XYZ file of C-alpha atoms in Angstrom:
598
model
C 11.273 -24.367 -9.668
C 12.484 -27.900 -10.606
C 9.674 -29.628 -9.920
C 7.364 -27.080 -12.091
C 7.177 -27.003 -15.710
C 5.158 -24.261 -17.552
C 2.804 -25.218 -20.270
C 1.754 -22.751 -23.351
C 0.198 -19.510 -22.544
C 1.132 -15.577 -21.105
C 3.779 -16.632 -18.725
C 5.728 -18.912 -20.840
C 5.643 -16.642 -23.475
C 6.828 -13.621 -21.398
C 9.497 -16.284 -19.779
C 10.860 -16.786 -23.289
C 10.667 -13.059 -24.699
C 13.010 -12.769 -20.882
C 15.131 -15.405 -21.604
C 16.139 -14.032 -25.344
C 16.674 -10.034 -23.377
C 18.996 -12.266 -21.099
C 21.383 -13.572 -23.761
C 21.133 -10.643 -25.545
C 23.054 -8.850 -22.642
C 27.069 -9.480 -23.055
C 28.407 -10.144 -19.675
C 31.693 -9.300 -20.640
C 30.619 -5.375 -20.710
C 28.424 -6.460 -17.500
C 31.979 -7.398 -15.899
C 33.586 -4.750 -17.457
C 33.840 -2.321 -13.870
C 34.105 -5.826 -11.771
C 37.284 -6.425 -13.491
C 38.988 -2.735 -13.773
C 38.668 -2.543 -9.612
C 40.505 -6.243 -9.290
C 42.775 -4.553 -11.863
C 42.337 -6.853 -14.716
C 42.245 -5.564 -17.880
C 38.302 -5.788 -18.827
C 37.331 -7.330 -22.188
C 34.588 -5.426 -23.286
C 33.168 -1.572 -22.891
C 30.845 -0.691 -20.362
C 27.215 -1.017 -20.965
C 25.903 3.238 -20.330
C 23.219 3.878 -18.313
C 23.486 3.121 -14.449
C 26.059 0.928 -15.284
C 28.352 3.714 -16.291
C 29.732 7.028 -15.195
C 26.383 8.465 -17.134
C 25.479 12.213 -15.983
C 21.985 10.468 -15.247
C 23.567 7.832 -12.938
C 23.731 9.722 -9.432
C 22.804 6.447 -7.524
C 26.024 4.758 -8.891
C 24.405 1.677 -8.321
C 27.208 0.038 -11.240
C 27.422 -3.833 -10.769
C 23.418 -3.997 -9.598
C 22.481 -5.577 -13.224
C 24.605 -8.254 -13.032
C 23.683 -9.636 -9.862
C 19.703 -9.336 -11.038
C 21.560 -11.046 -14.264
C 22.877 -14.222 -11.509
C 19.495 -14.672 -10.034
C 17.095 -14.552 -13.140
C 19.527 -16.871 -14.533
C 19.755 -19.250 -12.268
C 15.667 -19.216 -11.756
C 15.946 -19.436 -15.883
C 18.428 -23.071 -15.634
C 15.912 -24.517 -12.684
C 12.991 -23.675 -14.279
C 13.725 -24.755 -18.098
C 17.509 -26.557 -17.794
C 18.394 -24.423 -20.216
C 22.256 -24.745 -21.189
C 23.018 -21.788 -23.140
C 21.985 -20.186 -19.501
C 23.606 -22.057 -17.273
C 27.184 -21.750 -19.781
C 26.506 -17.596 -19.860
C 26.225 -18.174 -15.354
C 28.977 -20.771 -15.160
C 31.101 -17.955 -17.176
C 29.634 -14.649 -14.992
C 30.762 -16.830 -11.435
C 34.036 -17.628 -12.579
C 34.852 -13.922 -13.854
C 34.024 -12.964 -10.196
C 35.948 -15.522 -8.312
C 38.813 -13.859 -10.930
C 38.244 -10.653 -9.640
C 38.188 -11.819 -6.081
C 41.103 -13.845 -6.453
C 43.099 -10.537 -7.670
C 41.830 -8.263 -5.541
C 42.870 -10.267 -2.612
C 40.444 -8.664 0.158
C 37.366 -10.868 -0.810
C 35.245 -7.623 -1.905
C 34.038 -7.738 -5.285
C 32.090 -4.768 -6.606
C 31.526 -2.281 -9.812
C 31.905 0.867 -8.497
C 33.875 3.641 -10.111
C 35.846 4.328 -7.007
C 36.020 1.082 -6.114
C 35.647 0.465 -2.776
C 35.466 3.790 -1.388
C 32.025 4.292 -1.184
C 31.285 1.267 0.949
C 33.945 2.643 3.052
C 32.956 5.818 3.665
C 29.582 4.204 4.475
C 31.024 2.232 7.488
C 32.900 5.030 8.611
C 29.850 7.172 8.671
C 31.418 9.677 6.674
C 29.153 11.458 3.406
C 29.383 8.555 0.428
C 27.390 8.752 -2.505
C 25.057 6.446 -4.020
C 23.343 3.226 -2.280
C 26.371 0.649 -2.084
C 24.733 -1.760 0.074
C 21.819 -1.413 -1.794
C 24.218 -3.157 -4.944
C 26.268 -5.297 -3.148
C 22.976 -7.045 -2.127
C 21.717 -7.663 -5.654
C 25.320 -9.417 -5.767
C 25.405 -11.347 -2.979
C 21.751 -12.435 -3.660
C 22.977 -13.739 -7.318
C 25.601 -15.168 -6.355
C 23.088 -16.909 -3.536
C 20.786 -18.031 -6.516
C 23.623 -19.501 -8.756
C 24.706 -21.638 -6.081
C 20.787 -22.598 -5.144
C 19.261 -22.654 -7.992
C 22.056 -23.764 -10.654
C 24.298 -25.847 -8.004
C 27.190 -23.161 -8.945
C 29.882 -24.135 -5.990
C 32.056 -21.487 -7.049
C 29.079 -18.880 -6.441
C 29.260 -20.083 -2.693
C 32.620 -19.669 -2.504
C 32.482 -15.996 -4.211
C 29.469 -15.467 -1.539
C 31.233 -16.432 1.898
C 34.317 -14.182 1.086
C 32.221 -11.523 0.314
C 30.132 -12.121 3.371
C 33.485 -12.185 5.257
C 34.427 -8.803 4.072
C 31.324 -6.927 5.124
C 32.017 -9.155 8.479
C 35.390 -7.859 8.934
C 34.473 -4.421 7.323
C 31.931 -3.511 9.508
C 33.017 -5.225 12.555
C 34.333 -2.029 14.490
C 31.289 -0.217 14.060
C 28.884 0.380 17.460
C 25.206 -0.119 17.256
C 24.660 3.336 16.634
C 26.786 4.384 14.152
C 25.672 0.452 12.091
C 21.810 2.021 12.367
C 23.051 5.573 11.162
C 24.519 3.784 8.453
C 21.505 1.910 7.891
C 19.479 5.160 7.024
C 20.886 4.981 3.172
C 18.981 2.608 1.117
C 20.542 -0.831 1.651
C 18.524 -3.883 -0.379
C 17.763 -6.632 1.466
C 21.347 -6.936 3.183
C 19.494 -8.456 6.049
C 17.982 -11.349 4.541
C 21.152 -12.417 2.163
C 23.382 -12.538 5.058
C 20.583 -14.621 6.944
C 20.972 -16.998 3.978
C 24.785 -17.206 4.349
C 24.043 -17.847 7.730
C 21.327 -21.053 6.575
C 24.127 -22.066 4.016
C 26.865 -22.308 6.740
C 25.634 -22.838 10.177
C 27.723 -19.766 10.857
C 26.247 -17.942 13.653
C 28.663 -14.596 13.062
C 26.577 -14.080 9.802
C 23.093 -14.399 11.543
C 24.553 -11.403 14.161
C 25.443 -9.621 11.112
C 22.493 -10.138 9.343
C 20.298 -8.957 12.342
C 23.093 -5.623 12.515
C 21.912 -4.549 9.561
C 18.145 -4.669 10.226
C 17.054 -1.074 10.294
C 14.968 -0.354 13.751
C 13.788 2.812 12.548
C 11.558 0.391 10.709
C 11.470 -2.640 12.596
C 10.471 -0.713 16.287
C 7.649 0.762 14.682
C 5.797 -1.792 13.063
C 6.246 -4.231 16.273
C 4.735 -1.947 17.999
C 2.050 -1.541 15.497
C 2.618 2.388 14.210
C 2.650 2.879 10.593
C 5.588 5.218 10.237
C 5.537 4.900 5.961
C 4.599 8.237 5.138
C 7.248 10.344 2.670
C 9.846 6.905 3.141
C 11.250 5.538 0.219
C 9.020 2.585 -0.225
C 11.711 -0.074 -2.021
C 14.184 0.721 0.187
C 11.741 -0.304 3.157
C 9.985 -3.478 1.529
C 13.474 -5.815 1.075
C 14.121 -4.435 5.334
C 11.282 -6.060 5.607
C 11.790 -9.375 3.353
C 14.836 -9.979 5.750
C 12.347 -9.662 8.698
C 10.244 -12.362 8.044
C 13.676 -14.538 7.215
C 15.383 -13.460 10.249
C 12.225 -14.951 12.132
C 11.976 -17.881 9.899
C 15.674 -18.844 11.330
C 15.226 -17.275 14.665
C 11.530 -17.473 15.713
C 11.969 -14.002 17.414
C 8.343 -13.178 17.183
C 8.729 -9.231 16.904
C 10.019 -9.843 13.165
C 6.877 -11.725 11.999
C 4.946 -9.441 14.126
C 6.829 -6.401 11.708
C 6.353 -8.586 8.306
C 2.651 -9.347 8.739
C 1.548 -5.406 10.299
C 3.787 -3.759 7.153
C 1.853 -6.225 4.995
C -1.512 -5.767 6.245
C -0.576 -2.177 6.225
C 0.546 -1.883 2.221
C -2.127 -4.073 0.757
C -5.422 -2.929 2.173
C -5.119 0.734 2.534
C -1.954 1.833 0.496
C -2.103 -0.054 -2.823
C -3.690 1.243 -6.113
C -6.012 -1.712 -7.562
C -3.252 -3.604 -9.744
C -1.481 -4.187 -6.507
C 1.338 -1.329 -6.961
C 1.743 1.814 -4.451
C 3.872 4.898 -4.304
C 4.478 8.024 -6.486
C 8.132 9.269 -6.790
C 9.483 6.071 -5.629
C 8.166 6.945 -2.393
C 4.500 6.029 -0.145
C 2.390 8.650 0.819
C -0.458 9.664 3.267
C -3.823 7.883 2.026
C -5.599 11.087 1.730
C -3.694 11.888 -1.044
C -4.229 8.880 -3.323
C -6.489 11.123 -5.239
C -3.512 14.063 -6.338
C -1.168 11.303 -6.629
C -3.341 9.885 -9.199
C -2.124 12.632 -11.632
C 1.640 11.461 -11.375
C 3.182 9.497 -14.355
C 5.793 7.775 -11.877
C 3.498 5.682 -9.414
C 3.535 2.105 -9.332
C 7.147 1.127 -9.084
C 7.604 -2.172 -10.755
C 10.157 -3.223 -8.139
C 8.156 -2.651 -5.196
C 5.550 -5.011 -6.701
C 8.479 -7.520 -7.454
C 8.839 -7.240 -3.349
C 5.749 -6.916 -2.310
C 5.666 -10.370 -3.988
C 8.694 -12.047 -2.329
C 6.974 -10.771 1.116
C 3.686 -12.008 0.217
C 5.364 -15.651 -0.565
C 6.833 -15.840 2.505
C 3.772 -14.779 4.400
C 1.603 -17.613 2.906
C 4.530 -20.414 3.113
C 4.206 -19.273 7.118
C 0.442 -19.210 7.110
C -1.394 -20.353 4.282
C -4.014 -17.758 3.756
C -6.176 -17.253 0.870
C -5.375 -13.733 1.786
C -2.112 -14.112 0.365
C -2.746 -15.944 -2.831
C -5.503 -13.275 -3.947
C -3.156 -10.504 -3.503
C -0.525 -12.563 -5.341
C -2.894 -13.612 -8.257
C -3.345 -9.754 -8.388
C -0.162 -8.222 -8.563
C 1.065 -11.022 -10.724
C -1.337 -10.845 -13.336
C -1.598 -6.414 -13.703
C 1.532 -5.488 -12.081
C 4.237 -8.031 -13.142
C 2.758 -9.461 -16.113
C 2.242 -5.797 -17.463
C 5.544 -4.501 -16.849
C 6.859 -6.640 -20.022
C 6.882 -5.192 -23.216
C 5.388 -8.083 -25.872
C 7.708 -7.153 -28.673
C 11.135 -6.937 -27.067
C 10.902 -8.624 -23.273
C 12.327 -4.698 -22.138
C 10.307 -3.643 -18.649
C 8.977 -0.544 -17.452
C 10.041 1.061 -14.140
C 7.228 3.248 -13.513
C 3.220 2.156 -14.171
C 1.401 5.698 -14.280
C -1.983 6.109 -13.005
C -1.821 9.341 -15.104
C -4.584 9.889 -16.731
C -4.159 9.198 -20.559
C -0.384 8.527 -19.896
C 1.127 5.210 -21.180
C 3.925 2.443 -20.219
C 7.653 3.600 -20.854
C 9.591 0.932 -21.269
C 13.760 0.698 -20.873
C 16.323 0.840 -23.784
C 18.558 -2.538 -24.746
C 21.706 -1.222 -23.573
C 21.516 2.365 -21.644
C 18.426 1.987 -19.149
C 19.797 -0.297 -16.276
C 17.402 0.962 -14.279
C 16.694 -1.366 -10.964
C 13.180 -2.825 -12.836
C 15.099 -3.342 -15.519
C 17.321 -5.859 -13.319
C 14.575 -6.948 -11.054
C 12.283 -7.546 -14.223
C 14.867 -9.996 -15.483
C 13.999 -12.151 -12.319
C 10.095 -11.336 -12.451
C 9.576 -13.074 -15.856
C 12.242 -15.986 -14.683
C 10.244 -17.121 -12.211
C 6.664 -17.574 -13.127
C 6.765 -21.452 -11.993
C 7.035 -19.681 -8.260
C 4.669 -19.818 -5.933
C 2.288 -21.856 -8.274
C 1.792 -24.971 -5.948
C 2.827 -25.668 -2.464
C 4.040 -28.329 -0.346
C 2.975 -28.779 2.557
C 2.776 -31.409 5.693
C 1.239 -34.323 3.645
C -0.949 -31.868 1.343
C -0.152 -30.133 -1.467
C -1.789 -26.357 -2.556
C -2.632 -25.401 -5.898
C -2.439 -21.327 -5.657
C -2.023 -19.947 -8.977
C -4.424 -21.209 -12.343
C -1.596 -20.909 -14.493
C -1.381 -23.705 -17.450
C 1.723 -25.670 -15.857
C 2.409 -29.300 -14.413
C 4.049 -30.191 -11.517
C 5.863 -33.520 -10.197
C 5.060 -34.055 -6.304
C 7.922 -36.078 -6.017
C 7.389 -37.182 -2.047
C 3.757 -38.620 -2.818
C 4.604 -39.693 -6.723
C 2.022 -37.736 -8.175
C 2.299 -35.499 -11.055
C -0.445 -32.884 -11.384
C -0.941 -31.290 -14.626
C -2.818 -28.084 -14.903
C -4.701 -27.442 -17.957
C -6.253 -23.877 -18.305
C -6.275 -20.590 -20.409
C -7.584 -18.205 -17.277
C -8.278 -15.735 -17.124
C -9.507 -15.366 -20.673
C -11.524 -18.830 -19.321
C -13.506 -19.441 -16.292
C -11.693 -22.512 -15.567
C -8.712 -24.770 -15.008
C -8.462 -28.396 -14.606
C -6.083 -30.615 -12.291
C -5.456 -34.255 -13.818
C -3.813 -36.650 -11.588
C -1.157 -39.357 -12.907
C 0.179 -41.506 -9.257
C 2.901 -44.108 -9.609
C 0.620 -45.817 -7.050
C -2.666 -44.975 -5.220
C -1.869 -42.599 -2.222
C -4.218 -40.713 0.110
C -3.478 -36.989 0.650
C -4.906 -33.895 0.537
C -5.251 -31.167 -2.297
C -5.870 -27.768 -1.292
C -7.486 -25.946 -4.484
C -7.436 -22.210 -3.832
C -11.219 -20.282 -4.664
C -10.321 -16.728 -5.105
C -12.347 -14.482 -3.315
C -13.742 -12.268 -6.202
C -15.345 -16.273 -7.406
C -18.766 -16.380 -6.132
C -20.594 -19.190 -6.995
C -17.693 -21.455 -8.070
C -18.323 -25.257 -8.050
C -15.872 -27.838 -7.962
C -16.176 -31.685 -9.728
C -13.936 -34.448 -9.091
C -14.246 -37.033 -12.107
C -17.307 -35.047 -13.405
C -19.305 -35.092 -9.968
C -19.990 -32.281 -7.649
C -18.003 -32.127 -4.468
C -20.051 -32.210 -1.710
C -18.390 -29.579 1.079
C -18.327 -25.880 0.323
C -16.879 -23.992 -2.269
C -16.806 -20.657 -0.998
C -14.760 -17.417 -2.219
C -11.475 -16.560 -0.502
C -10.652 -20.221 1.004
C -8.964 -23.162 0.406
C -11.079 -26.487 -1.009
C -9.437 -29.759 1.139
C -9.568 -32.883 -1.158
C -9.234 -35.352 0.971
C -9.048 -39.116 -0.497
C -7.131 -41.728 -1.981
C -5.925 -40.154 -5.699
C -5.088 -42.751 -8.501
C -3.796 -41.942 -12.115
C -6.452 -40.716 -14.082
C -8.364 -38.687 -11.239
C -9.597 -35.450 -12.780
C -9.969 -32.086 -10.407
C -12.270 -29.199 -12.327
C -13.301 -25.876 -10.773
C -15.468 -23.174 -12.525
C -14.538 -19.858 -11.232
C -17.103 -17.213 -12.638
C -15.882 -13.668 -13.042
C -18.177 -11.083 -12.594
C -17.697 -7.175 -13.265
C -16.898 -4.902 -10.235
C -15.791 -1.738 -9.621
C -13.045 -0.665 -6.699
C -12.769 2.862 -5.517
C -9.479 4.926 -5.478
C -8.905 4.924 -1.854
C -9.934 8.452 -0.538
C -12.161 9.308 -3.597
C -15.414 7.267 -3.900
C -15.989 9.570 -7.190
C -13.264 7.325 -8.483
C -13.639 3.688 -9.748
C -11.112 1.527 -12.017
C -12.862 -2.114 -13.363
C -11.753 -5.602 -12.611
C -12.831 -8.543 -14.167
C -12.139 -11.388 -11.659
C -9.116 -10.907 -11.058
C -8.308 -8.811 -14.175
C -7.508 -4.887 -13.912
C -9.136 -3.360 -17.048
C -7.718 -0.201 -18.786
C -9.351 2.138 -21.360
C -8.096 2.677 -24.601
C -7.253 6.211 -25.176
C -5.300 5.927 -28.331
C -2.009 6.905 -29.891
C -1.965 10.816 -30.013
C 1.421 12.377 -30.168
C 3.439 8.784 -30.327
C 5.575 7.856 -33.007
C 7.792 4.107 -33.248
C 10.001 3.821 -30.256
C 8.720 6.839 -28.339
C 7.637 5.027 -25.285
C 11.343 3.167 -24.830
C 12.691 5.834 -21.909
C 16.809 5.831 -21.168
C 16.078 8.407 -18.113
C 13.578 7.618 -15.998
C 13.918 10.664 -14.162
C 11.993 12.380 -17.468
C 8.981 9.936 -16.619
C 5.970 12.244 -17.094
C 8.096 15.352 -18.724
C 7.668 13.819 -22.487
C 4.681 13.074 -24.759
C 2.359 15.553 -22.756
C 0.071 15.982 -25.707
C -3.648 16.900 -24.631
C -5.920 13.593 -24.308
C -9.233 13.676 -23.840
C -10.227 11.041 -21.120
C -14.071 10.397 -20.470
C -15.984 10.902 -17.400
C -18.680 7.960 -16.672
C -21.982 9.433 -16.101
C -23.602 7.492 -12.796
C -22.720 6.152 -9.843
C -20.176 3.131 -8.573
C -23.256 0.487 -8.913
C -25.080 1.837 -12.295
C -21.964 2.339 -14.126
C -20.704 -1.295 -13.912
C -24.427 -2.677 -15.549
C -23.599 -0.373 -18.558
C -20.345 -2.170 -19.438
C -20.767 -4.412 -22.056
C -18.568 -7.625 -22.907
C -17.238 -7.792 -26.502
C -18.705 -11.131 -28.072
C -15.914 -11.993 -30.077
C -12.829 -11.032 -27.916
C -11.677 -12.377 -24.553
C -11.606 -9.992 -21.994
C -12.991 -7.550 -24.348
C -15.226 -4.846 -23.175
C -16.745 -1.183 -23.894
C -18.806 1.054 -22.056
C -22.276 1.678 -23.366
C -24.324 5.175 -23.222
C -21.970 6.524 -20.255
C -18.750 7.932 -21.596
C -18.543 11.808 -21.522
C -17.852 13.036 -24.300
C -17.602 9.543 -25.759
C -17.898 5.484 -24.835
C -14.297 3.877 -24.290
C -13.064 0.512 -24.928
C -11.620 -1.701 -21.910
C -9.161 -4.574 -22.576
C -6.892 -6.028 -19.590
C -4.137 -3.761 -18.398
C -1.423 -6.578 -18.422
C -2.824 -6.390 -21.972
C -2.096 -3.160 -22.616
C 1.343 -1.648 -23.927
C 2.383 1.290 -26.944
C -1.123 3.102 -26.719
C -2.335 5.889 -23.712
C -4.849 4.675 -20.981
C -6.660 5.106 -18.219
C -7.317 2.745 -15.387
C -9.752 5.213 -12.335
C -12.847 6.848 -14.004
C -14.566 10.033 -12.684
C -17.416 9.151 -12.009
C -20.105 12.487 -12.508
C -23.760 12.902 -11.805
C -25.123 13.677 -15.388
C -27.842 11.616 -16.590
């Protein structure tokens, strides 16, 4: 994130709509439940929603926001140096240590009861709500503070929190850690794999692999999708800690888990913009076409770690595989989730037809997208380029520049995709050097071409691979690629009779209007009443023809990017498409019935 600034366009401007939302928050009414458990007095009330004792907060998940607060900020400092972020984190770590200091056990935590919860989960005894599942989010921001920010005191707050769960959960046998384990948990497996990375300490690598879940991990070894009716976000971050717990161990059966639950999600379990599930939870692929009637699919947070998963995949084994589903979800699941006017996020994307986004409130909707889209929008320099052994990889055509400090080189990456065809790479090298540039062609570009200083390069450009520059690269060496995007259509999976329409890359959704809305109806404080408000009757259109003759009778709007309408096949009237990371305050509809009227 150092090394990558962002230039002008969507993803700055949805980093700096985040970055206001962030400083908006007070952490003192963040800290406000951190400090009544050390039993200091707290300076500030408690923001409502699930970070209070709301009737609507049965996860008790308090505490959760801050730690999403701790990462995004951190990402925020490293990615922009920011002060007036890194004085709000320097502030948030030192009100912890505080609490830690006074509580005297090295747990700090945010839930009403303290830490009863967390004990009755270790003594396998009922406890309510997911308190692993929040003690991750602070462990992991208190990982990214010291990371990301150099925080020290973060470490420090980290390794006597790690010793507590050490200690805590010490007396426990195999089977009664895995019976715990059956209550969502976060990614407690791959932050304690990280303490492990920070410390050399081998107890926390023991611990970390304790709390990997084999009711998920034997099954995908072994190859068996076991997904139906399970949660899906409590499964993807079990998984996240797979592929780290191999990364540190090279135990083969967790990269042989990562890459089968991968290979699993994205081909055969994802809607088109990259997101899965309905009710939080995956479901048999027969039923993709019922579920399509839900106005809670598409989790935002499952996207946010389907994308963590998907990074660490490709910094394994760089496949163009990767980087397509990346550019996907990035651009129509991530990118969409932001409100333009306020930086707020959604939690659930419906594929309802004629539904719309719901976004949270300022201070009452601490939903877990609400603290997981304060990282998504952080990070946007992530995953851009990578290093690699003497090469580097441009993934992402995002308008951005990047300092390759081991080689001297400074790339800068001048583009306005997707509303352009193309992007170009212009070299500045403190001295000539010869390396290798791996420029990603997506594999929905057919017939891309590639120049370097204005003439054609002579290997093969072909869709879904990486380009290898190979040469000696001096200041001044320009890098251009054309990447034409071409209509398609994709089928819901299980229902041919079903299409949505990308452009390249781009997820298009139809305009269906603003019937029964009215200013601020789509900001939601429960999202458990997702799909039970603004039910009035919208007419969506059918699209008279098949998959193929459908797409040749969508036209392109001349005078607006990414524009488009459909022309002579709408039933009982043509619709207007625009991007659906476009999209927000208005009804839509992203999979068409498709009918056989002429």
């Amino acid at each position: 994130l150092q090394a990558v600034t962002l230039l002008d366009g969507p993803f700055r401007a949805a980093r700096e709509r985040n970055t206001r939302y962030l400083l908006e928050l007070d952490p003192d009414r963040l800290l406000h439940n951190f400090r009544v458990n050390a039993g200091l007095e707290p300076k500030a009330p408690v923001y409502g929603g699930w970070e209070s004792q709301d009737p609507w907060n049965e996860i008790r998940c308090h505490g959760h926001t801050l730690g999403h607060w701790l990462s995004a900020g951190a990402q925020l400092y490293a990615s922009t140096g920011d002060e007036q972020v890194r004085q709000r984190l320097d502030y948030i770590v030192s009100e912890l240590k505080a609490c830690q200091d006074a509580g005297g056990t090295g747990l700090v935590c945010a839930f009403p009861d303290g830490a009863q919860q967390l004990e009755n989960a270790v003594r396998s005894e009922r406890f309510v709500g997911v308190p692993w599942y929040t003690m991750h989010k602070v462990c992991a921001g208190l990982r990214d503070a010291y990371q990301y920010a150099g925080n020290a005191t973060a470490r420090t707050v980290l390794l006597g929190l790690s010793e507590w769960a050490l200690r805590t959960t010490a007396p426990l046998t195999d089977e009664q850690f895995q019976r715990m384990l059956a209550r969502e948990h976060g990614g407690m497996n791959e932050v304690l794999a990280d303490v492990h990375a920070l410390t050399g300490d081998a107890r926390f690598l023991t611990l970390a692999q304790r709390f990997s879940h084999r009711a998920l991990l034997d099954p995908l070894v072994a190859g068996t999708d076991p997904l139906d009716g399970l949660h899906a976000n409590t499964q993807i971050p079990k998984v996240v800690g797979f592929h780290r717990l191999y990364q540190l161990t090279g135990d083969p059966q967790y990269l042989r888990a990562a890459h089968f639950f991968w290979h699993t999600i994205v081909p055969a379990r994802s809607f088109v913009t990259g997101g899965h599930g309905d009710l939080e939870h995956f479901f048999p692929v027969r039923e993709f076409p019922q579920r399509l009637q839900s106005a809670k699919t598409m989790e935002t947070c499952c996207t946010y770690n389907m994308l963590r998963l998907t990074r660490m995949l490709f910094a394994g084994e760089p496949s163009p595989e990767y980087a397509d589903y990346y550019e996907l979800a990035l651009l129509n699941g991530i990118l969409a989730s932001q409100d333009p006017d306020t930086g707020w996020n959604t939690y659930f994307q419906p594929t309802r037809p004629g539904y719309l986004k719901l976004y949270h409130t300022p201070v009452d909707s601490f939903w877990c997208c609400t603290g997981s889209g304060l990282e998504n929008h952080a990070k946007y320099a992530d995953s851009i380029y990578f290093e690699g052994d003497d090469a580097l990889y441009v993934n992402l055509f995002i308008a951005s520049e990047v300092q390759w400090r081991a080689k001297g080189i400074t790339l800068r990456q001048t583009t306005s995709f997707p509303e352009s065809e193309a992007t170009r790479l212009a070299i500045t090298a403190e001295q000539p050097v010869r390396t290798t540039l791996h420029v990603r062609v997506p594999g929905w570009a057919e017939g891309a071409a590639l120049t370097v200083n204005g003439r054609p390069w002579q290997g093969t450009v072909a869709p879904r691979s990486f380009v290898a520059l190979e040469r000696e690269w001096r200041s001044g060496d320009v890098v251009e690629l054309t990447l034409p995007m071409r209509l398609r259509t994709a089928p819901l999976p299980g229902d041919p009779a079903r299409v949505a329409f990308v452009y390249g890359p781009v997820v298009l959704a139809g305009r269906l209007g603003r019937a029964g809305l009215f200013p601020g109806a789509d900001i939601l404080r429960n999202e458990r009443t997702t799909g039970d408000i603004l039910n009035v009757p919208v007419t969506v259109p059918t699209l008279a023809g098949t998959a193929e003759s459908v797409r040749a009778h969508v036209r392109k709007e001349p005078d607006a990017p990414l524009s488009f309408r459909t022309d002579g096949i709408g039933r009982p009237q043509d619709v207007a498409l625009i991007p659906y990371y476009r999209l927000h305050h208005e009804r839509y509809n992203i999979y068409w019935q498709l009918s056989d009227q002429a």
